[in-house]
């Protein structure tokens, strides 16, 4: 049985059960996966993850993740950077907006950070609509931020402050 972290609108965020993250990777279409790079890099410390589920059926729809980013030397200069990945069969059902809203509420309710952010490819219009629908504001474009398909891709940055949500 999964431990539910947040739910609303028929969708929920839950701690992943054993093997669910691997299953999501195997069933993903990889549409926005970055190119592999053999050079060593430091992975985000304390990457957290929850699965997105249909509360009524328990169907696994995707996952959300978040990690700490820093804009200065103190905790007050930190933010959560979050991401979402939905299985192709889960797209277009409102699960993305619902999951992102739930994650924003969960992170503001359970942590002391005042900023959440996310980015997506400039061509990923459904993700941009989902981020805006979850209350994040478009803040700008990071040029050439990701390498995908051998090509440098621009990313659109979105953010929300605790004061934006009341």
mmCIF file with all atom_site columns, C-alpha atoms in Angstrom:
data_model
loop_
_atom_site.group_PDB
_atom_site.id
_atom_site.type_symbol
_atom_site.label_atom_id
_atom_site.label_alt_id
_atom_site.label_comp_id
_atom_site.label_asym_id
_atom_site.label_entity_id
_atom_site.label_seq_id
_atom_site.pdbx_PDB_ins_code
_atom_site.Cartn_x
_atom_site.Cartn_y
_atom_site.Cartn_z
_atom_site.occupancy
_atom_site.B_iso_or_equiv
_atom_site.pdbx_formal_charge
_atom_site.auth_seq_id
_atom_site.auth_comp_id
_atom_site.auth_asym_id
_atom_site.auth_atom_id
_atom_site.pdbx_PDB_model_num
ATOM 1   C CA . UNK A 1 1   ? 0.000  0.000  0.000   1.00 0.00 ? 1   UNK A CA 1
ATOM 2   C CA . UNK A 1 2   ? 1.386  3.393  -0.987  1.00 0.00 ? 2   UNK A CA 1
ATOM 3   C CA . UNK A 1 3   ? 1.551  6.230  1.555   1.00 0.00 ? 3   UNK A CA 1
ATOM 4   C CA . UNK A 1 4   ? -0.463 9.136  0.148   1.00 0.00 ? 4   UNK A CA 1
ATOM 5   C CA . UNK A 1 5   ? 1.273  12.520 0.465   1.00 0.00 ? 5   UNK A CA 1
ATOM 6   C CA . UNK A 1 6   ? -1.481 14.689 -1.050  1.00 0.00 ? 6   UNK A CA 1
ATOM 7   C CA . UNK A 1 7   ? -4.636 14.241 -3.099  1.00 0.00 ? 7   UNK A CA 1
ATOM 8   C CA . UNK A 1 8   ? -7.250 16.307 -4.868  1.00 0.00 ? 8   UNK A CA 1
ATOM 9   C CA . UNK A 1 9   ? -9.336 16.349 -8.027  1.00 0.00 ? 9   UNK A CA 1
ATOM 10  C CA . UNK A 1 10  ? -9.149 12.581 -8.312  1.00 0.00 ? 10  UNK A CA 1
ATOM 11  C CA . UNK A 1 11  ? -5.358 12.504 -8.442  1.00 0.00 ? 11  UNK A CA 1
ATOM 12  C CA . UNK A 1 12  ? -2.774 11.929 -5.749  1.00 0.00 ? 12  UNK A CA 1
ATOM 13  C CA . UNK A 1 13  ? 0.910  12.029 -4.935  1.00 0.00 ? 13  UNK A CA 1
ATOM 14  C CA . UNK A 1 14  ? 2.246  9.002  -3.107  1.00 0.00 ? 14  UNK A CA 1
ATOM 15  C CA . UNK A 1 15  ? 5.550  7.539  -2.046  1.00 0.00 ? 15  UNK A CA 1
ATOM 16  C CA . UNK A 1 16  ? 6.671  5.161  -4.791  1.00 0.00 ? 16  UNK A CA 1
ATOM 17  C CA . UNK A 1 17  ? 6.299  1.455  -4.131  1.00 0.00 ? 17  UNK A CA 1
ATOM 18  C CA . UNK A 1 18  ? 9.189  -0.847 -4.930  1.00 0.00 ? 18  UNK A CA 1
ATOM 19  C CA . UNK A 1 19  ? 9.848  -1.015 -8.676  1.00 0.00 ? 19  UNK A CA 1
ATOM 20  C CA . UNK A 1 20  ? 7.454  1.794  -9.655  1.00 0.00 ? 20  UNK A CA 1
ATOM 21  C CA . UNK A 1 21  ? 10.149 4.310  -10.625 1.00 0.00 ? 21  UNK A CA 1
ATOM 22  C CA . UNK A 1 22  ? 11.822 1.713  -12.830 1.00 0.00 ? 22  UNK A CA 1
ATOM 23  C CA . UNK A 1 23  ? 8.452  0.812  -14.366 1.00 0.00 ? 23  UNK A CA 1
ATOM 24  C CA . UNK A 1 24  ? 7.773  4.460  -15.194 1.00 0.00 ? 24  UNK A CA 1
ATOM 25  C CA . UNK A 1 25  ? 11.168 4.767  -16.908 1.00 0.00 ? 25  UNK A CA 1
ATOM 26  C CA . UNK A 1 26  ? 10.527 1.598  -18.918 1.00 0.00 ? 26  UNK A CA 1
ATOM 27  C CA . UNK A 1 27  ? 7.060  2.763  -20.058 1.00 0.00 ? 27  UNK A CA 1
ATOM 28  C CA . UNK A 1 28  ? 8.042  6.379  -20.799 1.00 0.00 ? 28  UNK A CA 1
ATOM 29  C CA . UNK A 1 29  ? 8.218  7.557  -24.392 1.00 0.00 ? 29  UNK A CA 1
ATOM 30  C CA . UNK A 1 30  ? 11.332 9.614  -23.515 1.00 0.00 ? 30  UNK A CA 1
ATOM 31  C CA . UNK A 1 31  ? 10.035 12.580 -25.506 1.00 0.00 ? 31  UNK A CA 1
ATOM 32  C CA . UNK A 1 32  ? 12.019 15.121 -23.495 1.00 0.00 ? 32  UNK A CA 1
ATOM 33  C CA . UNK A 1 33  ? 14.859 12.983 -22.096 1.00 0.00 ? 33  UNK A CA 1
ATOM 34  C CA . UNK A 1 34  ? 18.262 14.635 -22.290 1.00 0.00 ? 34  UNK A CA 1
ATOM 35  C CA . UNK A 1 35  ? 21.170 13.066 -24.152 1.00 0.00 ? 35  UNK A CA 1
ATOM 36  C CA . UNK A 1 36  ? 23.450 10.806 -22.108 1.00 0.00 ? 36  UNK A CA 1
ATOM 37  C CA . UNK A 1 37  ? 26.776 12.336 -21.099 1.00 0.00 ? 37  UNK A CA 1
ATOM 38  C CA . UNK A 1 38  ? 29.577 10.125 -19.740 1.00 0.00 ? 38  UNK A CA 1
ATOM 39  C CA . UNK A 1 39  ? 31.326 13.033 -17.999 1.00 0.00 ? 39  UNK A CA 1
ATOM 40  C CA . UNK A 1 40  ? 31.002 12.938 -14.216 1.00 0.00 ? 40  UNK A CA 1
ATOM 41  C CA . UNK A 1 41  ? 28.584 15.408 -12.676 1.00 0.00 ? 41  UNK A CA 1
ATOM 42  C CA . UNK A 1 42  ? 27.192 15.898 -9.233  1.00 0.00 ? 42  UNK A CA 1
ATOM 43  C CA . UNK A 1 43  ? 23.586 14.751 -9.048  1.00 0.00 ? 43  UNK A CA 1
ATOM 44  C CA . UNK A 1 44  ? 21.169 16.756 -6.936  1.00 0.00 ? 44  UNK A CA 1
ATOM 45  C CA . UNK A 1 45  ? 21.590 15.898 -3.302  1.00 0.00 ? 45  UNK A CA 1
ATOM 46  C CA . UNK A 1 46  ? 18.392 14.689 -1.686  1.00 0.00 ? 46  UNK A CA 1
ATOM 47  C CA . UNK A 1 47  ? 16.374 14.222 -4.858  1.00 0.00 ? 47  UNK A CA 1
ATOM 48  C CA . UNK A 1 48  ? 12.894 13.395 -3.649  1.00 0.00 ? 48  UNK A CA 1
ATOM 49  C CA . UNK A 1 49  ? 10.212 11.702 -5.689  1.00 0.00 ? 49  UNK A CA 1
ATOM 50  C CA . UNK A 1 50  ? 6.521  10.841 -5.484  1.00 0.00 ? 50  UNK A CA 1
ATOM 51  C CA . UNK A 1 51  ? 4.375  8.905  -7.913  1.00 0.00 ? 51  UNK A CA 1
ATOM 52  C CA . UNK A 1 52  ? 1.258  10.377 -9.495  1.00 0.00 ? 52  UNK A CA 1
ATOM 53  C CA . UNK A 1 53  ? -1.746 8.088  -9.189  1.00 0.00 ? 53  UNK A CA 1
ATOM 54  C CA . UNK A 1 54  ? -5.423 7.978  -10.019 1.00 0.00 ? 54  UNK A CA 1
ATOM 55  C CA . UNK A 1 55  ? -6.888 7.866  -6.507  1.00 0.00 ? 55  UNK A CA 1
ATOM 56  C CA . UNK A 1 56  ? -9.991 5.883  -7.518  1.00 0.00 ? 56  UNK A CA 1
ATOM 57  C CA . UNK A 1 57  ? -8.171 3.114  -9.369  1.00 0.00 ? 57  UNK A CA 1
ATOM 58  C CA . UNK A 1 58  ? -4.627 3.274  -8.012  1.00 0.00 ? 58  UNK A CA 1
ATOM 59  C CA . UNK A 1 59  ? -3.373 3.498  -11.613 1.00 0.00 ? 59  UNK A CA 1
ATOM 60  C CA . UNK A 1 60  ? 0.225  4.670  -11.867 1.00 0.00 ? 60  UNK A CA 1
ATOM 61  C CA . UNK A 1 61  ? 0.260  7.787  -14.071 1.00 0.00 ? 61  UNK A CA 1
ATOM 62  C CA . UNK A 1 62  ? 3.756  9.212  -13.665 1.00 0.00 ? 62  UNK A CA 1
ATOM 63  C CA . UNK A 1 63  ? 5.978  10.848 -11.111 1.00 0.00 ? 63  UNK A CA 1
ATOM 64  C CA . UNK A 1 64  ? 7.105  14.191 -9.725  1.00 0.00 ? 64  UNK A CA 1
ATOM 65  C CA . UNK A 1 65  ? 10.516 14.978 -8.290  1.00 0.00 ? 65  UNK A CA 1
ATOM 66  C CA . UNK A 1 66  ? 12.116 17.901 -6.486  1.00 0.00 ? 66  UNK A CA 1
ATOM 67  C CA . UNK A 1 67  ? 15.557 18.908 -5.340  1.00 0.00 ? 67  UNK A CA 1
ATOM 68  C CA . UNK A 1 68  ? 17.178 21.876 -3.686  1.00 0.00 ? 68  UNK A CA 1
ATOM 69  C CA . UNK A 1 69  ? 18.844 24.608 -5.763  1.00 0.00 ? 69  UNK A CA 1
ATOM 70  C CA . UNK A 1 70  ? 20.734 27.563 -4.378  1.00 0.00 ? 70  UNK A CA 1
ATOM 71  C CA . UNK A 1 71  ? 21.028 31.182 -5.426  1.00 0.00 ? 71  UNK A CA 1
ATOM 72  C CA . UNK A 1 72  ? 23.351 32.154 -2.585  1.00 0.00 ? 72  UNK A CA 1
ATOM 73  C CA . UNK A 1 73  ? 25.122 30.962 0.562   1.00 0.00 ? 73  UNK A CA 1
ATOM 74  C CA . UNK A 1 74  ? 22.144 30.783 2.967   1.00 0.00 ? 74  UNK A CA 1
ATOM 75  C CA . UNK A 1 75  ? 18.969 28.702 3.223   1.00 0.00 ? 75  UNK A CA 1
ATOM 76  C CA . UNK A 1 76  ? 16.956 31.864 2.478   1.00 0.00 ? 76  UNK A CA 1
ATOM 77  C CA . UNK A 1 77  ? 18.573 31.838 -0.975  1.00 0.00 ? 77  UNK A CA 1
ATOM 78  C CA . UNK A 1 78  ? 17.361 28.297 -1.754  1.00 0.00 ? 78  UNK A CA 1
ATOM 79  C CA . UNK A 1 79  ? 14.425 27.036 -3.786  1.00 0.00 ? 79  UNK A CA 1
ATOM 80  C CA . UNK A 1 80  ? 12.878 23.731 -4.766  1.00 0.00 ? 80  UNK A CA 1
ATOM 81  C CA . UNK A 1 81  ? 13.309 22.790 -8.419  1.00 0.00 ? 81  UNK A CA 1
ATOM 82  C CA . UNK A 1 82  ? 10.596 20.365 -9.437  1.00 0.00 ? 82  UNK A CA 1
ATOM 83  C CA . UNK A 1 83  ? 9.823  18.216 -12.424 1.00 0.00 ? 83  UNK A CA 1
ATOM 84  C CA . UNK A 1 84  ? 7.064  15.947 -13.669 1.00 0.00 ? 84  UNK A CA 1
ATOM 85  C CA . UNK A 1 85  ? 6.907  13.022 -16.047 1.00 0.00 ? 85  UNK A CA 1
ATOM 86  C CA . UNK A 1 86  ? 3.625  11.449 -17.099 1.00 0.00 ? 86  UNK A CA 1
ATOM 87  C CA . UNK A 1 87  ? 3.186  8.225  -19.017 1.00 0.00 ? 87  UNK A CA 1
ATOM 88  C CA . UNK A 1 88  ? 1.830  8.825  -22.528 1.00 0.00 ? 88  UNK A CA 1
ATOM 89  C CA . UNK A 1 89  ? -1.481 7.175  -21.546 1.00 0.00 ? 89  UNK A CA 1
ATOM 90  C CA . UNK A 1 90  ? -1.915 9.673  -18.668 1.00 0.00 ? 90  UNK A CA 1
ATOM 91  C CA . UNK A 1 91  ? -1.492 12.836 -20.713 1.00 0.00 ? 91  UNK A CA 1
ATOM 92  C CA . UNK A 1 92  ? -4.434 15.063 -21.592 1.00 0.00 ? 92  UNK A CA 1
ATOM 93  C CA . UNK A 1 93  ? -6.465 13.986 -18.535 1.00 0.00 ? 93  UNK A CA 1
ATOM 94  C CA . UNK A 1 94  ? -5.639 16.902 -16.206 1.00 0.00 ? 94  UNK A CA 1
ATOM 95  C CA . UNK A 1 95  ? -3.185 14.815 -14.197 1.00 0.00 ? 95  UNK A CA 1
ATOM 96  C CA . UNK A 1 96  ? -0.249 17.161 -14.861 1.00 0.00 ? 96  UNK A CA 1
ATOM 97  C CA . UNK A 1 97  ? -1.940 20.308 -13.568 1.00 0.00 ? 97  UNK A CA 1
ATOM 98  C CA . UNK A 1 98  ? -3.406 18.412 -10.605 1.00 0.00 ? 98  UNK A CA 1
ATOM 99  C CA . UNK A 1 99  ? -0.088 16.784 -9.680  1.00 0.00 ? 99  UNK A CA 1
ATOM 100 C CA . UNK A 1 100 ? 1.822  20.062 -9.931  1.00 0.00 ? 100 UNK A CA 1
ATOM 101 C CA . UNK A 1 101 ? -0.797 21.860 -7.805  1.00 0.00 ? 101 UNK A CA 1
ATOM 102 C CA . UNK A 1 102 ? -0.578 19.085 -5.229  1.00 0.00 ? 102 UNK A CA 1
ATOM 103 C CA . UNK A 1 103 ? 3.219  19.265 -5.214  1.00 0.00 ? 103 UNK A CA 1
ATOM 104 C CA . UNK A 1 104 ? 3.208  23.067 -4.781  1.00 0.00 ? 104 UNK A CA 1
ATOM 105 C CA . UNK A 1 105 ? 0.796  22.733 -1.857  1.00 0.00 ? 105 UNK A CA 1
ATOM 106 C CA . UNK A 1 106 ? 2.745  19.843 -0.338  1.00 0.00 ? 106 UNK A CA 1
ATOM 107 C CA . UNK A 1 107 ? 6.128  21.581 -0.530  1.00 0.00 ? 107 UNK A CA 1
ATOM 108 C CA . UNK A 1 108 ? 4.839  24.877 0.879   1.00 0.00 ? 108 UNK A CA 1
ATOM 109 C CA . UNK A 1 109 ? 3.002  23.012 3.662   1.00 0.00 ? 109 UNK A CA 1
ATOM 110 C CA . UNK A 1 110 ? 5.877  20.752 4.684   1.00 0.00 ? 110 UNK A CA 1
ATOM 111 C CA . UNK A 1 111 ? 9.018  22.831 4.082   1.00 0.00 ? 111 UNK A CA 1
ATOM 112 C CA . UNK A 1 112 ? 10.261 26.305 4.943   1.00 0.00 ? 112 UNK A CA 1
ATOM 113 C CA . UNK A 1 113 ? 11.389 27.422 1.474   1.00 0.00 ? 113 UNK A CA 1
ATOM 114 C CA . UNK A 1 114 ? 9.602  30.353 -0.174  1.00 0.00 ? 114 UNK A CA 1
ATOM 115 C CA . UNK A 1 115 ? 10.295 29.613 -3.863  1.00 0.00 ? 115 UNK A CA 1
ATOM 116 C CA . UNK A 1 116 ? 9.466  26.702 -6.168  1.00 0.00 ? 116 UNK A CA 1
ATOM 117 C CA . UNK A 1 117 ? 10.564 26.541 -9.780  1.00 0.00 ? 117 UNK A CA 1
ATOM 118 C CA . UNK A 1 118 ? 10.429 24.305 -12.817 1.00 0.00 ? 118 UNK A CA 1
ATOM 119 C CA . UNK A 1 119 ? 11.576 24.461 -16.412 1.00 0.00 ? 119 UNK A CA 1
ATOM 120 C CA . UNK A 1 120 ? 10.519 22.811 -19.623 1.00 0.00 ? 120 UNK A CA 1
ATOM 121 C CA . UNK A 1 121 ? 11.537 22.774 -23.265 1.00 0.00 ? 121 UNK A CA 1
ATOM 122 C CA . UNK A 1 122 ? 10.310 25.787 -25.233 1.00 0.00 ? 122 UNK A CA 1
ATOM 123 C CA . UNK A 1 123 ? 8.475  23.399 -27.571 1.00 0.00 ? 123 UNK A CA 1
ATOM 124 C CA . UNK A 1 124 ? 6.678  21.529 -24.765 1.00 0.00 ? 124 UNK A CA 1
ATOM 125 C CA . UNK A 1 125 ? 3.485  23.577 -24.790 1.00 0.00 ? 125 UNK A CA 1
ATOM 126 C CA . UNK A 1 126 ? 1.414  21.066 -22.758 1.00 0.00 ? 126 UNK A CA 1
ATOM 127 C CA . UNK A 1 127 ? 3.983  21.265 -19.928 1.00 0.00 ? 127 UNK A CA 1
ATOM 128 C CA . UNK A 1 128 ? 3.965  25.054 -20.100 1.00 0.00 ? 128 UNK A CA 1
ATOM 129 C CA . UNK A 1 129 ? 0.152  25.065 -19.826 1.00 0.00 ? 129 UNK A CA 1
ATOM 130 C CA . UNK A 1 130 ? 0.325  22.648 -16.886 1.00 0.00 ? 130 UNK A CA 1
ATOM 131 C CA . UNK A 1 131 ? 2.879  24.801 -15.041 1.00 0.00 ? 131 UNK A CA 1
ATOM 132 C CA . UNK A 1 132 ? 0.799  27.934 -15.598 1.00 0.00 ? 132 UNK A CA 1
ATOM 133 C CA . UNK A 1 133 ? -2.354 26.049 -14.587 1.00 0.00 ? 133 UNK A CA 1
ATOM 134 C CA . UNK A 1 134 ? -0.666 25.055 -11.341 1.00 0.00 ? 134 UNK A CA 1
ATOM 135 C CA . UNK A 1 135 ? 0.006  28.712 -10.536 1.00 0.00 ? 135 UNK A CA 1
ATOM 136 C CA . UNK A 1 136 ? 3.610  29.098 -11.662 1.00 0.00 ? 136 UNK A CA 1
ATOM 137 C CA . UNK A 1 137 ? 4.556  32.237 -13.566 1.00 0.00 ? 137 UNK A CA 1
ATOM 138 C CA . UNK A 1 138 ? 6.686  32.244 -16.706 1.00 0.00 ? 138 UNK A CA 1
ATOM 139 C CA . UNK A 1 139 ? 9.930  34.012 -15.775 1.00 0.00 ? 139 UNK A CA 1
ATOM 140 C CA . UNK A 1 140 ? 12.205 33.714 -18.768 1.00 0.00 ? 140 UNK A CA 1
ATOM 141 C CA . UNK A 1 141 ? 14.197 31.510 -21.119 1.00 0.00 ? 141 UNK A CA 1
ATOM 142 C CA . UNK A 1 142 ? 17.485 29.773 -20.378 1.00 0.00 ? 142 UNK A CA 1
ATOM 143 C CA . UNK A 1 143 ? 19.136 29.574 -23.788 1.00 0.00 ? 143 UNK A CA 1
ATOM 144 C CA . UNK A 1 144 ? 20.778 26.281 -24.769 1.00 0.00 ? 144 UNK A CA 1
ATOM 145 C CA . UNK A 1 145 ? 20.266 24.804 -21.291 1.00 0.00 ? 145 UNK A CA 1
ATOM 146 C CA . UNK A 1 146 ? 19.754 21.162 -22.356 1.00 0.00 ? 146 UNK A CA 1
ATOM 147 C CA . UNK A 1 147 ? 21.277 18.841 -24.923 1.00 0.00 ? 147 UNK A CA 1
ATOM 148 C CA . UNK A 1 148 ? 18.709 16.588 -26.556 1.00 0.00 ? 148 UNK A CA 1
ATOM 149 C CA . UNK A 1 149 ? 18.959 14.805 -29.868 1.00 0.00 ? 149 UNK A CA 1
ATOM 150 C CA . UNK A 1 150 ? 22.419 16.288 -30.330 1.00 0.00 ? 150 UNK A CA 1
ATOM 151 C CA . UNK A 1 151 ? 20.972 19.799 -30.317 1.00 0.00 ? 151 UNK A CA 1
ATOM 152 C CA . UNK A 1 152 ? 21.140 22.553 -27.694 1.00 0.00 ? 152 UNK A CA 1
ATOM 153 C CA . UNK A 1 153 ? 17.585 23.293 -26.510 1.00 0.00 ? 153 UNK A CA 1
ATOM 154 C CA . UNK A 1 154 ? 16.178 26.397 -24.812 1.00 0.00 ? 154 UNK A CA 1
ATOM 155 C CA . UNK A 1 155 ? 14.225 25.946 -21.583 1.00 0.00 ? 155 UNK A CA 1
ATOM 156 C CA . UNK A 1 156 ? 11.401 28.113 -20.255 1.00 0.00 ? 156 UNK A CA 1
ATOM 157 C CA . UNK A 1 157 ? 11.681 28.855 -16.521 1.00 0.00 ? 157 UNK A CA 1
ATOM 158 C CA . UNK A 1 158 ? 8.583  29.063 -14.312 1.00 0.00 ? 158 UNK A CA 1
ATOM 159 C CA . UNK A 1 159 ? 8.392  29.985 -10.633 1.00 0.00 ? 159 UNK A CA 1
ATOM 160 C CA . UNK A 1 160 ? 5.998  30.514 -7.763  1.00 0.00 ? 160 UNK A CA 1
ATOM 161 C CA . UNK A 1 161 ? 6.565  32.193 -4.403  1.00 0.00 ? 161 UNK A CA 1
ATOM 162 C CA . UNK A 1 162 ? 4.867  31.290 -1.157  1.00 0.00 ? 162 UNK A CA 1
ATOM 163 C CA . UNK A 1 163 ? 3.396  34.810 -1.153  1.00 0.00 ? 163 UNK A CA 1
ATOM 164 C CA . UNK A 1 164 ? 1.812  34.131 -4.577  1.00 0.00 ? 164 UNK A CA 1
ATOM 165 C CA . UNK A 1 165 ? -0.391 31.382 -3.157  1.00 0.00 ? 165 UNK A CA 1
ATOM 166 C CA . UNK A 1 166 ? -1.566 33.186 -0.046  1.00 0.00 ? 166 UNK A CA 1
#
